[in-house]
C-alpha cells in the first residue's frame, strides 16, 4: 500500500522519480530472509491511496493545518500521472482508492517496515 500526499510545488517529474524509486526499492525478503527483492522481483501488487493528511503541519498549536497540501487542480493530475506511471512500470494496473473520498482502508503490516519518501529530499 502506498499512501500519497501531494504538495503544491510537486510536479510530474517528482511523480516520475518516485515511481522509479518505488519499483526498484528492495523491501521484500529473499530466500535467506534478507530484504533484497523489489515489488517487481516478487510480482507484487500495489494499492495507491491519496492521503492529503500526510501534508499536515503541526508546528503551531494543536490543530493540524494542511496548507502544504496541493489543491485538487494540482494534486489530481499528479496523482493520476503517478498511478499511470506506476501501472506502466509494474506491467499491470495498480489498485487505487477514490481521490478525495472518505474511505475506510485497512492495512495489515507484515513486518516492521514503513518508509516515508519525500521527493523534496532526493539525496
Protein backbone atom coordinates (compact mmCIF):
# COMPACT_ATOMS: atom_id res chain seq x y z
CA UNK A 1 0.00 0.00 0.00
CA UNK A 2 1.27 3.42 -0.93
CA UNK A 3 -0.21 6.47 0.78
CA UNK A 4 0.46 9.52 -1.38
CA UNK A 5 0.39 13.12 -0.20
CA UNK A 6 0.92 15.83 -2.81
CA UNK A 7 2.26 19.29 -2.02
CA UNK A 8 1.51 22.44 -4.01
CA UNK A 9 5.00 22.54 -5.53
CA UNK A 10 5.12 18.85 -6.54
CA UNK A 11 5.47 18.15 -10.26
CA UNK A 12 5.12 15.34 -12.79
CA UNK A 13 8.91 14.95 -12.54
CA UNK A 14 8.50 14.22 -8.82
CA UNK A 15 5.98 11.50 -9.69
CA UNK A 16 8.41 10.00 -12.21
CA UNK A 17 11.25 9.95 -9.66
CA UNK A 18 9.00 8.39 -7.02
CA UNK A 19 7.82 5.64 -9.39
CA UNK A 20 11.42 4.72 -10.30
CA UNK A 21 12.33 4.59 -6.60
CA UNK A 22 9.30 2.53 -5.59
CA UNK A 23 9.67 -0.05 -8.35
CA UNK A 24 13.35 -0.58 -7.54
CA UNK A 25 13.16 -0.44 -3.76
CA UNK A 26 14.32 -3.74 -2.26
CA UNK A 27 11.87 -4.23 0.60
CA UNK A 28 10.86 -7.88 0.27
CA UNK A 29 12.76 -10.83 1.72
CA UNK A 30 14.75 -13.19 -0.47
CA UNK A 31 15.11 -16.90 0.34
CA UNK A 32 17.70 -16.03 3.01
CA UNK A 33 15.31 -13.67 4.78
CA UNK A 34 17.19 -10.57 3.64
CA UNK A 35 15.29 -7.58 2.24
CA UNK A 36 16.77 -7.89 -1.22
CA UNK A 37 13.78 -8.06 -3.60
CA UNK A 38 11.65 -5.35 -5.18
CA UNK A 39 7.93 -5.40 -5.91
CA UNK A 40 8.95 -6.24 -9.47
CA UNK A 41 11.00 -9.22 -8.32
CA UNK A 42 8.15 -10.70 -6.27
CA UNK A 43 5.50 -9.94 -8.91
CA UNK A 44 3.67 -7.92 -6.27
CA UNK A 45 0.61 -5.76 -6.48
CA UNK A 46 0.23 -2.15 -5.39
CA UNK A 47 -2.63 -0.18 -3.88
CA UNK A 48 -2.28 3.62 -4.13
CA UNK A 49 -4.38 5.79 -1.82
CA UNK A 50 -4.36 9.60 -1.89
CA UNK A 51 -3.77 10.91 1.61
CA UNK A 52 -3.59 14.70 1.87
CA UNK A 53 -3.31 14.47 5.67
CA UNK A 54 0.30 13.35 5.22
CA UNK A 55 0.98 17.02 4.49
CA UNK A 56 -0.13 18.10 7.96
CA UNK A 57 1.74 20.93 9.61
CA UNK A 58 1.66 20.69 13.39
CA UNK A 59 4.22 23.31 14.41
CA UNK A 60 1.76 25.87 15.74
CA UNK A 61 -0.89 24.92 18.24
CA UNK A 62 -2.62 21.58 18.48
CA UNK A 63 -4.82 21.64 15.40
CA UNK A 64 -3.05 20.40 12.26
CA UNK A 65 -3.05 22.59 9.19
CA UNK A 66 -2.93 21.32 5.64
CA UNK A 67 -1.72 24.48 3.91
CA UNK A 68 1.08 22.45 2.26
CA UNK A 69 -1.38 20.05 0.60
CA UNK A 70 -1.93 20.79 -3.08
CA UNK A 71 -5.42 21.86 -4.21
CA UNK A 72 -7.33 19.45 -6.45
CA UNK A 73 -6.36 21.22 -9.68
CA UNK A 74 -2.71 20.38 -8.93
CA UNK A 75 -2.98 17.15 -6.98
CA UNK A 76 -5.42 15.18 -9.13
CA UNK A 77 -3.33 15.33 -12.35
CA UNK A 78 -0.15 14.44 -10.43
CA UNK A 79 -1.91 11.57 -8.61
CA UNK A 80 -3.30 10.25 -11.90
CA UNK A 81 0.12 10.57 -13.56
CA UNK A 82 1.76 8.76 -10.62
CA UNK A 83 -0.74 5.89 -10.80
CA UNK A 84 -0.43 5.65 -14.58
CA UNK A 85 3.38 5.56 -14.50
CA UNK A 86 3.33 3.03 -11.67
CA UNK A 87 0.95 0.76 -13.64
CA UNK A 88 3.09 1.12 -16.73
CA UNK A 89 6.28 0.27 -14.87
CA UNK A 90 4.68 -2.61 -12.98
CA UNK A 91 3.24 -4.01 -16.20
CA UNK A 92 -0.31 -4.22 -14.85
CA UNK A 93 -2.90 -1.93 -13.27
CA UNK A 94 -2.39 -0.71 -9.73
CA UNK A 95 -5.39 -0.59 -7.45
CA UNK A 96 -6.44 2.89 -6.38
CA UNK A 97 -8.68 4.50 -3.86
CA UNK A 98 -11.16 7.21 -4.77
CA UNK A 99 -9.38 10.55 -4.81
CA UNK A 100 -10.69 12.87 -2.11
CA UNK A 101 -13.19 10.36 -0.75
CA UNK A 102 -13.66 9.46 2.90
CA UNK A 103 -12.54 5.85 2.62
CA UNK A 104 -12.13 3.11 5.16
CA UNK A 105 -8.87 1.36 4.27
CA UNK A 106 -7.41 -1.49 6.28
CA UNK A 107 -3.71 -2.34 6.28
CA UNK A 108 -2.05 -5.38 7.75
CA UNK A 109 1.62 -4.50 8.00
CA UNK A 110 3.57 -7.75 7.58
CA UNK A 111 6.80 -6.73 9.23
CA UNK A 112 8.36 -3.71 10.79
CA UNK A 113 8.79 -1.69 7.58
CA UNK A 114 7.16 1.64 6.83
CA UNK A 115 9.11 4.01 4.60
CA UNK A 116 8.46 7.71 4.20
CA UNK A 117 9.70 9.05 0.85
CA UNK A 118 9.88 12.78 0.16
CA UNK A 119 10.57 13.99 -3.37
CA UNK A 120 11.95 17.20 -1.88
CA UNK A 121 14.66 15.17 -0.19
CA UNK A 122 16.01 13.02 -3.03
CA UNK A 123 19.56 12.68 -1.82
